[in-house]
Amino acid sequence: MAIQDDDLSDVKPSLDGLDHIVGLHVALAHGAIYRNFMETFSNLELTQRQVTCLWLVGDFPGISQIDIAQLLTMDRATTMAVINRLQAKGLIMRGKSPSDGRRQTLKLTRTGKSTLAEAKGMVAAHEEWLKGRFSAREIKSFVDILKRIHE
Amino acid sequence: MAIQDDDLSDVKPSLDGLDHIVGLHVALAHGAIYRNFMETFSNLELTQRQVTCLWLVGDFPGISQIDIAQLLTMDRATTMAVINRLQAKGLIMRGKSPSDGRRQTLKLTRTGKSTLAEAKGMVAAHEEWLKGRFSAREIKSFVDILKRIHE
DNA sequence: TATTGTTATACTCTATAACTATA
DNA sequence: TATAGTTATAGAGTATAACAATA
């Protein structure tokens, strides 16, 4: 008689059967990075997405929502939601574009500027946690592959 | 007089200033993979997480929620939510563990088994999309690094 | 006391659809 | 017609806190 398909009570569960799924490893690594990020930013109460958007507005004052959406591969409405949260926190101002009435111009508030500066320091710490265990060569190879996936 | 900090109207926004942030590339790659996955699974209406849990239950009939939570680094309540969705779709059955009354034993339903088989074929297609552009050596190096991040 | 499941609650990200204003 | 922003709505994942049952 065949073994019952539920006769696995003494088998220790593992991910072995899924080990070849690259997408799973990406998802798990992303989750680990996400958790360390949130821990690092527990004081500032900012998410990865929010810091990234803040950083972009800092780098390109007057940037529009659609620009951010395209750079981060987000939907217009998704971008709207993230920017709304940053505005509610008082970090970003919306204005009208003088050249194109359809566009918003996004800029950092005074608070936004100082918060971004602080956030950059924390991102550096978080990145050190992430990169510290790898050689520069490994990081380069890793980022090259990631870019070929998302670009 | 200094240049105004909003005098960037003719600058094309880019991610250049964030290019050194490894975590961002992981997030963007994860997003790209997520979107292709959802597209691939639009018929089956299953997410990455759901397929992963279904696969684990298929590999280890009788597995408990806490086992899954630990393998995928999820909270107990988060795992509960995912399993609830799979049960609502009729793919998973809950039972009592005979040896430990605190534990649930999770098993696939008949529908769950056929759905998992179908899902595995689609995961293969999705993984081909992901891995097709890389050499076996690149994939190995990539997965090695991802594992060192999440393990 | 510790573990497992459960429920309640909340927040973020994600997207689609439809509407408004502008180009 | 096309683009940008907006609003409404919905679903998924994530987590914390507190409770019940069990070990």
PDB file of C-alpha atoms in Angstrom, chain B:
ATOM      1  CA  MET B   1      23.214  85.931  -6.638  1.00  0.00           C
ATOM      2  CA  ALA B   2      22.871  82.217  -6.143  1.00  0.00           C
ATOM      3  CA  ILE B   3      20.731  80.026  -8.314  1.00  0.00           C
ATOM      4  CA  GLN B   4      17.207  79.567  -6.947  1.00  0.00           C
ATOM      5  CA  ASP B   5      16.621  76.125  -5.542  1.00  0.00           C
ATOM      6  CA  ASP B   6      13.552  75.780  -7.709  1.00  0.00           C
ATOM      7  CA  ASP B   7      15.331  76.758 -10.873  1.00  0.00           C
ATOM      8  CA  LEU B   8      15.206  73.258 -12.309  1.00  0.00           C
ATOM      9  CA  SER B   9      12.412  73.584 -14.818  1.00  0.00           C
ATOM     10  CA  ASP B  10      14.505  72.303 -17.708  1.00  0.00           C
ATOM     11  CA  VAL B  11      16.084  69.395 -15.797  1.00  0.00           C
ATOM     12  CA  LYS B  12      14.689  65.991 -16.628  1.00  0.00           C
ATOM     13  CA  PRO B  13      14.000  64.157 -13.364  1.00  0.00           C
ATOM     14  CA  SER B  14      15.849  60.886 -12.861  1.00  0.00           C
ATOM     15  CA  LEU B  15      16.804  58.388 -10.192  1.00  0.00           C
ATOM     16  CA  ASP B  16      20.489  59.279 -10.521  1.00  0.00           C
ATOM     17  CA  GLY B  17      20.724  60.737  -7.032  1.00  0.00           C
ATOM     18  CA  LEU B  18      19.332  57.519  -5.579  1.00  0.00           C
ATOM     19  CA  ASP B  19      21.238  55.131  -7.786  1.00  0.00           C
ATOM     20  CA  HIS B  20      23.559  54.025  -4.987  1.00  0.00           C
ATOM     21  CA  ILE B  21      20.675  52.907  -2.754  1.00  0.00           C
ATOM     22  CA  VAL B  22      20.620  49.121  -3.027  1.00  0.00           C
ATOM     23  CA  GLY B  23      17.339  48.857  -1.134  1.00  0.00           C
ATOM     24  CA  LEU B  24      15.606  50.935  -3.792  1.00  0.00           C
ATOM     25  CA  HIS B  25      16.737  48.634  -6.572  1.00  0.00           C
ATOM     26  CA  VAL B  26      15.489  45.659  -4.601  1.00  0.00           C
ATOM     27  CA  ALA B  27      12.125  47.376  -4.101  1.00  0.00           C
ATOM     28  CA  LEU B  28      11.821  48.311  -7.779  1.00  0.00           C
ATOM     29  CA  ALA B  29      12.822  44.832  -8.959  1.00  0.00           C
ATOM     30  CA  HIS B  30      10.369  43.310  -6.517  1.00  0.00           C
ATOM     31  CA  GLY B  31       7.666  45.579  -7.915  1.00  0.00           C
ATOM     32  CA  ALA B  32       8.441  44.570 -11.485  1.00  0.00           C
ATOM     33  CA  ILE B  33       8.346  40.893 -10.556  1.00  0.00           C
ATOM     34  CA  TYR B  34       5.128  41.426  -8.609  1.00  0.00           C
ATOM     35  CA  ARG B  35       3.427  43.002 -11.611  1.00  0.00           C
ATOM     36  CA  ASN B  36       4.485  40.249 -14.004  1.00  0.00           C
ATOM     37  CA  PHE B  37       3.327  37.671 -11.493  1.00  0.00           C
ATOM     38  CA  MET B  38      -0.092  39.278 -11.160  1.00  0.00           C
ATOM     39  CA  GLU B  39      -0.397  39.438 -14.932  1.00  0.00           C
ATOM     40  CA  THR B  40       0.559  35.786 -15.266  1.00  0.00           C
ATOM     41  CA  PHE B  41      -1.943  34.809 -12.579  1.00  0.00           C
ATOM     42  CA  SER B  42      -4.816  37.037 -13.676  1.00  0.00           C
ATOM     43  CA  ASN B  43      -6.886  33.956 -14.520  1.00  0.00           C
ATOM     44  CA  LEU B  44      -6.203  32.059 -11.316  1.00  0.00           C
ATOM     45  CA  GLU B  45      -6.462  35.191  -9.173  1.00  0.00           C
ATOM     46  CA  LEU B  46      -3.711  34.170  -6.795  1.00  0.00           C
ATOM     47  CA  THR B  47      -0.937  36.310  -5.351  1.00  0.00           C
ATOM     48  CA  GLN B  48       2.716  35.399  -4.803  1.00  0.00           C
ATOM     49  CA  ARG B  49       2.121  34.916  -1.097  1.00  0.00           C
ATOM     50  CA  GLN B  50      -0.943  32.774  -1.674  1.00  0.00           C
ATOM     51  CA  VAL B  51       0.818  30.515  -4.175  1.00  0.00           C
ATOM     52  CA  THR B  52       3.794  30.152  -1.849  1.00  0.00           C
ATOM     53  CA  CYS B  53       1.544  29.110   1.040  1.00  0.00           C
ATOM     54  CA  LEU B  54      -0.416  26.740  -1.182  1.00  0.00           C
ATOM     55  CA  TRP B  55       2.849  25.190  -2.364  1.00  0.00           C
ATOM     56  CA  LEU B  56       4.053  24.704   1.221  1.00  0.00           C
ATOM     57  CA  VAL B  57       0.819  23.009   2.219  1.00  0.00           C
ATOM     58  CA  GLY B  58       1.181  20.767  -0.814  1.00  0.00           C
ATOM     59  CA  ASP B  59       4.756  19.878   0.124  1.00  0.00           C
ATOM     60  CA  PHE B  60       3.946  19.349   3.813  1.00  0.00           C
ATOM     61  CA  PRO B  61       0.367  18.232   4.372  1.00  0.00           C
ATOM     62  CA  GLY B  62      -0.514  18.823   8.003  1.00  0.00           C
ATOM     63  CA  ILE B  63       1.780  21.856   8.286  1.00  0.00           C
ATOM     64  CA  SER B  64       0.666  24.433  10.864  1.00  0.00           C
ATOM     65  CA  GLN B  65       0.197  28.162  10.472  1.00  0.00           C
ATOM     66  CA  ILE B  66       3.091  28.885  12.785  1.00  0.00           C
ATOM     67  CA  ASP B  67       5.354  26.722  10.618  1.00  0.00           C
ATOM     68  CA  ILE B  68       4.417  28.754   7.561  1.00  0.00           C
ATOM     69  CA  ALA B  69       4.835  31.992   9.466  1.00  0.00           C
ATOM     70  CA  GLN B  70       8.369  31.060  10.473  1.00  0.00           C
ATOM     71  CA  LEU B  71       9.382  29.850   7.022  1.00  0.00           C
ATOM     72  CA  LEU B  72       8.144  33.022   5.330  1.00  0.00           C
ATOM     73  CA  THR B  73       9.028  35.421   8.179  1.00  0.00           C
ATOM     74  CA  MET B  74       5.457  36.517   8.653  1.00  0.00           C
ATOM     75  CA  ASP B  75       3.533  37.455  11.753  1.00  0.00           C
ATOM     76  CA  ARG B  76       1.009  34.902  13.077  1.00  0.00           C
ATOM     77  CA  ALA B  77      -1.868  37.247  12.286  1.00  0.00           C
ATOM     78  CA  THR B  78      -0.556  37.962   8.800  1.00  0.00           C
ATOM     79  CA  THR B  79      -0.332  34.248   8.090  1.00  0.00           C
ATOM     80  CA  MET B  80      -3.859  33.814   9.386  1.00  0.00           C
ATOM     81  CA  ALA B  81      -5.115  36.380   6.880  1.00  0.00           C
ATOM     82  CA  VAL B  82      -3.426  34.661   3.941  1.00  0.00           C
ATOM     83  CA  ILE B  83      -4.666  31.212   4.958  1.00  0.00           C
ATOM     84  CA  ASN B  84      -8.171  32.607   5.440  1.00  0.00           C
ATOM     85  CA  ARG B  85      -8.178  33.769   1.831  1.00  0.00           C
ATOM     86  CA  LEU B  86      -7.026  30.376   0.585  1.00  0.00           C
ATOM     87  CA  GLN B  87      -9.699  28.684   2.664  1.00  0.00           C
ATOM     88  CA  ALA B  88     -12.341  31.104   1.379  1.00  0.00           C
ATOM     89  CA  LYS B  89     -11.348  30.113  -2.159  1.00  0.00           C
ATOM     90  CA  GLY B  90     -11.846  26.477  -1.187  1.00  0.00           C
ATOM     91  CA  LEU B  91      -8.215  25.504  -1.722  1.00  0.00           C
ATOM     92  CA  ILE B  92      -7.219  24.627   1.858  1.00  0.00           C
ATOM     93  CA  MET B  93      -8.822  22.741   4.745  1.00  0.00           C
ATOM     94  CA  ARG B  94      -8.129  23.334   8.429  1.00  0.00           C
ATOM     95  CA  GLY B  95      -8.061  20.446  10.914  1.00  0.00           C
ATOM     96  CA  LYS B  96      -7.049  19.827  14.503  1.00  0.00           C
ATOM     97  CA  SER B  97      -3.667  18.349  15.255  1.00  0.00           C
ATOM     98  CA  PRO B  98      -4.106  15.042  17.113  1.00  0.00           C
ATOM     99  CA  SER B  99      -0.810  15.480  18.971  1.00  0.00           C
ATOM    100  CA  ASP B 100      -1.055  19.167  19.936  1.00  0.00           C
ATOM    101  CA  GLY B 101      -4.446  20.780  20.431  1.00  0.00           C
ATOM    102  CA  ARG B 102      -3.084  24.243  19.859  1.00  0.00           C
ATOM    103  CA  ARG B 103      -2.098  23.529  16.284  1.00  0.00           C
ATOM    104  CA  GLN B 104      -4.077  23.521  13.105  1.00  0.00           C
ATOM    105  CA  THR B 105      -3.196  21.025  10.430  1.00  0.00           C
ATOM    106  CA  LEU B 106      -3.497  22.484   6.969  1.00  0.00           C
ATOM    107  CA  LYS B 107      -4.209  20.355   3.924  1.00  0.00           C
ATOM    108  CA  LEU B 108      -5.123  20.924   0.306  1.00  0.00           C
ATOM    109  CA  THR B 109      -8.636  20.238  -0.842  1.00  0.00           C
ATOM    110  CA  ARG B 110      -9.195  18.384  -4.091  1.00  0.00           C
ATOM    111  CA  THR B 111      -9.589  21.739  -5.812  1.00  0.00           C
ATOM    112  CA  GLY B 112      -6.488  22.957  -4.024  1.00  0.00           C
ATOM    113  CA  LYS B 113      -4.440  20.129  -5.488  1.00  0.00           C
ATOM    114  CA  SER B 114      -5.466  20.795  -9.061  1.00  0.00           C
ATOM    115  CA  THR B 115      -5.107  24.542  -8.614  1.00  0.00           C
ATOM    116  CA  LEU B 116      -1.613  24.108  -7.212  1.00  0.00           C
ATOM    117  CA  ALA B 117      -0.630  21.941 -10.170  1.00  0.00           C
ATOM    118  CA  GLU B 118      -1.873  24.612 -12.534  1.00  0.00           C
ATOM    119  CA  ALA B 119      -0.175  27.343 -10.517  1.00  0.00           C
ATOM    120  CA  LYS B 120       3.153  25.543 -10.685  1.00  0.00           C
ATOM    121  CA  GLY B 121       2.994  25.639 -14.459  1.00  0.00           C
ATOM    122  CA  MET B 122       2.342  29.355 -14.379  1.00  0.00           C
ATOM    123  CA  VAL B 123       5.112  29.957 -11.884  1.00  0.00           C
ATOM    124  CA  ALA B 124       7.428  28.189 -14.315  1.00  0.00           C
ATOM    125  CA  ALA B 125       6.388  30.575 -17.086  1.00  0.00           C
ATOM    126  CA  HIS B 126       6.798  33.566 -14.830  1.00  0.00           C
ATOM    127  CA  GLU B 127      10.222  32.370 -13.675  1.00  0.00           C
ATOM    128  CA  GLU B 128      11.233  31.889 -17.283  1.00  0.00           C
ATOM    129  CA  TRP B 129      10.334  35.533 -17.926  1.00  0.00           C
ATOM    130  CA  LEU B 130      12.460  36.509 -14.953  1.00  0.00           C
ATOM    131  CA  LYS B 131      15.433  34.216 -15.468  1.00  0.00           C
ATOM    132  CA  GLY B 132      15.475  34.114 -19.250  1.00  0.00           C
ATOM    133  CA  ARG B 133      17.650  37.183 -19.583  1.00  0.00           C
ATOM    134  CA  PHE B 134      20.398  35.893 -17.282  1.00  0.00           C
ATOM    135  CA  SER B 135      23.041  33.192 -17.408  1.00  0.00           C
ATOM    136  CA  ALA B 136      22.944  30.314 -14.945  1.00  0.00           C
ATOM    137  CA  ARG B 137      26.028  31.753 -13.307  1.00  0.00           C
ATOM    138  CA  GLU B 138      24.400  35.161 -12.848  1.00  0.00           C
ATOM    139  CA  ILE B 139      21.299  33.569 -11.356  1.00  0.00           C
ATOM    140  CA  LYS B 140      23.345  31.582  -8.890  1.00  0.00           C
ATOM    141  CA  SER B 141      25.268  34.638  -7.749  1.00  0.00           C
ATOM    142  CA  PHE B 142      22.024  36.622  -7.506  1.00  0.00           C
ATOM    143  CA  VAL B 143      20.226  34.004  -5.432  1.00  0.00           C
ATOM    144  CA  ASP B 144      23.248  33.537  -3.167  1.00  0.00           C
ATOM    145  CA  ILE B 145      23.179  37.211  -2.275  1.00  0.00           C
ATOM    146  CA  LEU B 146      19.406  37.268  -1.795  1.00  0.00           C
ATOM    147  CA  LYS B 147      19.652  34.312   0.576  1.00  0.00           C
ATOM    148  CA  ARG B 148      22.338  35.981   2.632  1.00  0.00           C
ATOM    149  CA  ILE B 149      19.980  38.918   3.031  1.00  0.00           C
ATOM    150  CA  HIS B 150      16.889  37.002   4.093  1.00  0.00           C
ATOM    151  CA  GLU B 151      18.284  33.972   5.890  1.00  0.00           C
TER     152      GLU B 151
END
